[in-house]
Amino acid sequence: MEIWINPACSKCRSALTVLDAEGADYTVRRYLEDVPSEAEIGEVLTRLGLEPWDIARTQEPVAKELNLKDRKAWPRDASGRARWIKALAEHPKLIQRPIITADDGSAVVARSEEAVREALGRS
C-alpha cells in the first residue's frame, strides 16, 4: 500500500502511527514533493470512488485565489472534472490528505483511525 502524506499534517502523522503500530508494509509518498500527475490523480479518484472536488481542500489559500467555491467558474460535474484534476496536479496542497491506496485496488482518505484500519483490512 502507499500513503500520500504531508509531513506537517497531524492527520498524516496519526495515520503513520497506526500503520506502524499494526506493522503494515507501506510506502510513503510526500505528494507535495513528488507531485502526482493528472493521470495518477484520476486513477486515485477512481479507486476512491470520488470526484476531484470531493478531495479538494477548498479552505487553502490557493483555493481561494482560484475561487474554487464558485460553482459557475468551477462546475462540479463531468464538464469541469478535467479542470479540477489539472488544478489538483498544479497545486497539490489542494489534495485532501492522507490518502491510502490499498493492495486490493481501492483507496481511502484516511483522516481517521477507522479509515486507516479500513485500508489495512483491504491490504
mmCIF file of C-alpha atoms in Angstrom:
data_model
loop_
_atom_site.group_PDB
_atom_site.id
_atom_site.type_symbol
_atom_site.label_atom_id
_atom_site.label_comp_id
_atom_site.label_asym_id
_atom_site.label_seq_id
_atom_site.Cartn_x
_atom_site.Cartn_y
_atom_site.Cartn_z
ATOM 1 C CA MET A 1 0.000 0.000 0.000
ATOM 2 C CA GLU A 2 1.005 3.603 -0.473
ATOM 3 C CA ILE A 3 0.129 6.608 1.655
ATOM 4 C CA TRP A 4 0.179 10.145 0.310
ATOM 5 C CA ILE A 5 1.201 12.499 3.111
ATOM 6 C CA ASN A 6 2.232 15.991 4.020
ATOM 7 C CA PRO A 7 4.647 15.546 6.975
ATOM 8 C CA ALA A 8 3.364 18.804 8.515
ATOM 9 C CA CYS A 9 -0.168 17.346 8.758
ATOM 10 C CA SER A 10 -1.222 15.890 12.114
ATOM 11 C CA LYS A 11 -3.754 13.547 10.451
ATOM 12 C CA CYS A 12 -0.944 12.175 8.263
ATOM 13 C CA ARG A 13 1.318 11.618 11.250
ATOM 14 C CA SER A 14 -1.523 9.892 13.099
ATOM 15 C CA ALA A 15 -2.156 7.600 10.115
ATOM 16 C CA LEU A 16 1.534 6.655 10.006
ATOM 17 C CA THR A 17 1.445 5.888 13.734
ATOM 18 C CA VAL A 18 -1.461 3.469 13.219
ATOM 19 C CA LEU A 19 0.234 1.820 10.224
ATOM 20 C CA ASP A 20 3.462 1.398 12.182
ATOM 21 C CA ALA A 21 1.647 0.045 15.264
ATOM 22 C CA GLU A 22 -0.015 -2.568 13.050
ATOM 23 C CA GLY A 23 3.281 -3.493 11.360
ATOM 24 C CA ALA A 24 1.886 -2.549 7.954
ATOM 25 C CA ASP A 25 4.043 -2.722 4.842
ATOM 26 C CA TYR A 26 3.639 0.622 3.100
ATOM 27 C CA THR A 27 5.385 3.228 1.002
ATOM 28 C CA VAL A 28 5.269 6.926 1.865
ATOM 29 C CA ARG A 29 4.723 9.446 -0.887
ATOM 30 C CA ARG A 30 5.293 13.046 0.104
ATOM 31 C CA TYR A 31 2.930 14.344 -2.518
ATOM 32 C CA LEU A 32 3.960 17.983 -2.169
ATOM 33 C CA GLU A 33 7.484 16.990 -3.272
ATOM 34 C CA ASP A 34 6.607 14.018 -5.504
ATOM 35 C CA VAL A 35 3.578 15.617 -7.128
ATOM 36 C CA PRO A 36 1.116 13.167 -8.681
ATOM 37 C CA SER A 37 0.351 13.592 -12.356
ATOM 38 C CA GLU A 38 -3.135 14.249 -13.651
ATOM 39 C CA ALA A 39 -3.305 10.574 -14.668
ATOM 40 C CA GLU A 40 -2.305 9.437 -11.169
ATOM 41 C CA ILE A 41 -4.890 11.714 -9.591
ATOM 42 C CA GLY A 42 -7.526 10.358 -11.969
ATOM 43 C CA GLU A 43 -6.569 6.793 -11.038
ATOM 44 C CA VAL A 44 -6.723 7.533 -7.308
ATOM 45 C CA LEU A 45 -10.120 9.191 -7.754
ATOM 46 C CA THR A 46 -11.379 6.048 -9.485
ATOM 47 C CA ARG A 47 -10.013 3.931 -6.635
ATOM 48 C CA LEU A 48 -11.623 6.251 -4.084
ATOM 49 C CA GLY A 49 -14.930 6.340 -5.950
ATOM 50 C CA LEU A 50 -14.861 10.134 -5.632
ATOM 51 C CA GLU A 51 -14.693 13.202 -7.838
ATOM 52 C CA PRO A 52 -11.843 15.734 -7.741
ATOM 53 C CA TRP A 53 -13.937 18.350 -5.926
ATOM 54 C CA ASP A 54 -14.592 15.753 -3.212
ATOM 55 C CA ILE A 55 -10.895 15.657 -2.293
ATOM 56 C CA ALA A 56 -10.151 19.355 -2.803
ATOM 57 C CA ARG A 57 -9.151 21.380 0.231
ATOM 58 C CA THR A 58 -11.261 24.437 -0.536
ATOM 59 C CA GLN A 59 -10.086 26.367 2.532
ATOM 60 C CA GLU A 60 -6.471 26.513 1.328
ATOM 61 C CA PRO A 61 -5.261 29.993 0.288
ATOM 62 C CA VAL A 62 -4.668 28.784 -3.290
ATOM 63 C CA ALA A 63 -8.258 27.522 -3.433
ATOM 64 C CA LYS A 64 -9.440 30.993 -2.521
ATOM 65 C CA GLU A 65 -7.122 32.519 -5.138
ATOM 66 C CA LEU A 66 -8.551 30.165 -7.762
ATOM 67 C CA ASN A 67 -12.087 30.817 -6.479
ATOM 68 C CA LEU A 68 -12.840 27.081 -6.303
ATOM 69 C CA LYS A 69 -16.059 27.657 -4.405
ATOM 70 C CA ASP A 70 -17.570 29.464 -7.406
ATOM 71 C CA ARG A 71 -19.663 26.692 -8.924
ATOM 72 C CA LYS A 72 -20.172 28.617 -12.164
ATOM 73 C CA ALA A 73 -16.431 29.018 -12.713
ATOM 74 C CA TRP A 74 -15.702 25.522 -11.357
ATOM 75 C CA PRO A 75 -18.648 23.266 -12.215
ATOM 76 C CA ARG A 76 -18.879 20.093 -10.185
ATOM 77 C CA ASP A 77 -19.928 17.818 -12.999
ATOM 78 C CA ALA A 78 -18.398 15.992 -15.957
ATOM 79 C CA SER A 79 -17.769 19.276 -17.783
ATOM 80 C CA GLY A 80 -15.443 20.518 -15.034
ATOM 81 C CA ARG A 81 -13.771 17.255 -14.000
ATOM 82 C CA ALA A 82 -10.608 17.593 -16.116
ATOM 83 C CA ARG A 83 -10.089 21.189 -14.983
ATOM 84 C CA TRP A 84 -10.383 20.145 -11.324
ATOM 85 C CA ILE A 85 -7.858 17.331 -11.813
ATOM 86 C CA LYS A 86 -5.475 19.742 -13.531
ATOM 87 C CA ALA A 87 -5.803 22.180 -10.616
ATOM 88 C CA LEU A 88 -5.012 19.416 -8.121
ATOM 89 C CA ALA A 89 -1.924 18.416 -10.103
ATOM 90 C CA GLU A 90 -0.755 22.024 -10.440
ATOM 91 C CA HIS A 91 -1.482 22.850 -6.786
ATOM 92 C CA PRO A 92 -1.004 19.642 -4.757
ATOM 93 C CA LYS A 93 -1.706 21.485 -1.484
ATOM 94 C CA LEU A 94 -5.324 21.274 -2.603
ATOM 95 C CA ILE A 95 -5.341 17.463 -2.301
ATOM 96 C CA GLN A 96 -7.010 16.123 0.826
ATOM 97 C CA ARG A 97 -4.694 14.021 2.942
ATOM 98 C CA PRO A 98 -3.715 11.421 3.815
ATOM 99 C CA ILE A 99 -4.770 9.097 1.029
ATOM 100 C CA ILE A 100 -4.012 5.404 1.306
ATOM 101 C CA THR A 101 -4.084 3.202 -1.778
ATOM 102 C CA ALA A 102 -4.749 -0.350 -0.650
ATOM 103 C CA ASP A 103 -3.437 -3.542 -2.189
ATOM 104 C CA ASP A 104 -6.928 -4.617 -3.308
ATOM 105 C CA GLY A 105 -7.111 -1.681 -5.749
ATOM 106 C CA SER A 106 -9.222 0.568 -3.542
ATOM 107 C CA ALA A 107 -8.225 3.749 -1.726
ATOM 108 C CA VAL A 108 -9.404 5.749 1.274
ATOM 109 C CA VAL A 109 -8.999 9.283 2.523
ATOM 110 C CA ALA A 110 -7.572 8.245 5.884
ATOM 111 C CA ARG A 111 -8.379 11.211 8.109
ATOM 112 C CA SER A 112 -9.491 8.991 10.986
ATOM 113 C CA GLU A 113 -8.050 5.929 12.691
ATOM 114 C CA GLU A 114 -11.094 3.982 11.497
ATOM 115 C CA ALA A 115 -10.337 4.869 7.861
ATOM 116 C CA VAL A 116 -6.695 3.791 8.281
ATOM 117 C CA ARG A 117 -7.863 0.476 9.743
ATOM 118 C CA GLU A 118 -10.317 0.099 6.856
ATOM 119 C CA ALA A 119 -7.405 0.425 4.424
ATOM 120 C CA LEU A 120 -5.394 -2.096 6.452
ATOM 121 C CA GLY A 121 -8.268 -4.545 6.168
ATOM 122 C CA ARG A 122 -8.140 -4.240 2.389
ATOM 123 C CA SER A 123 -4.426 -4.954 2.093
#
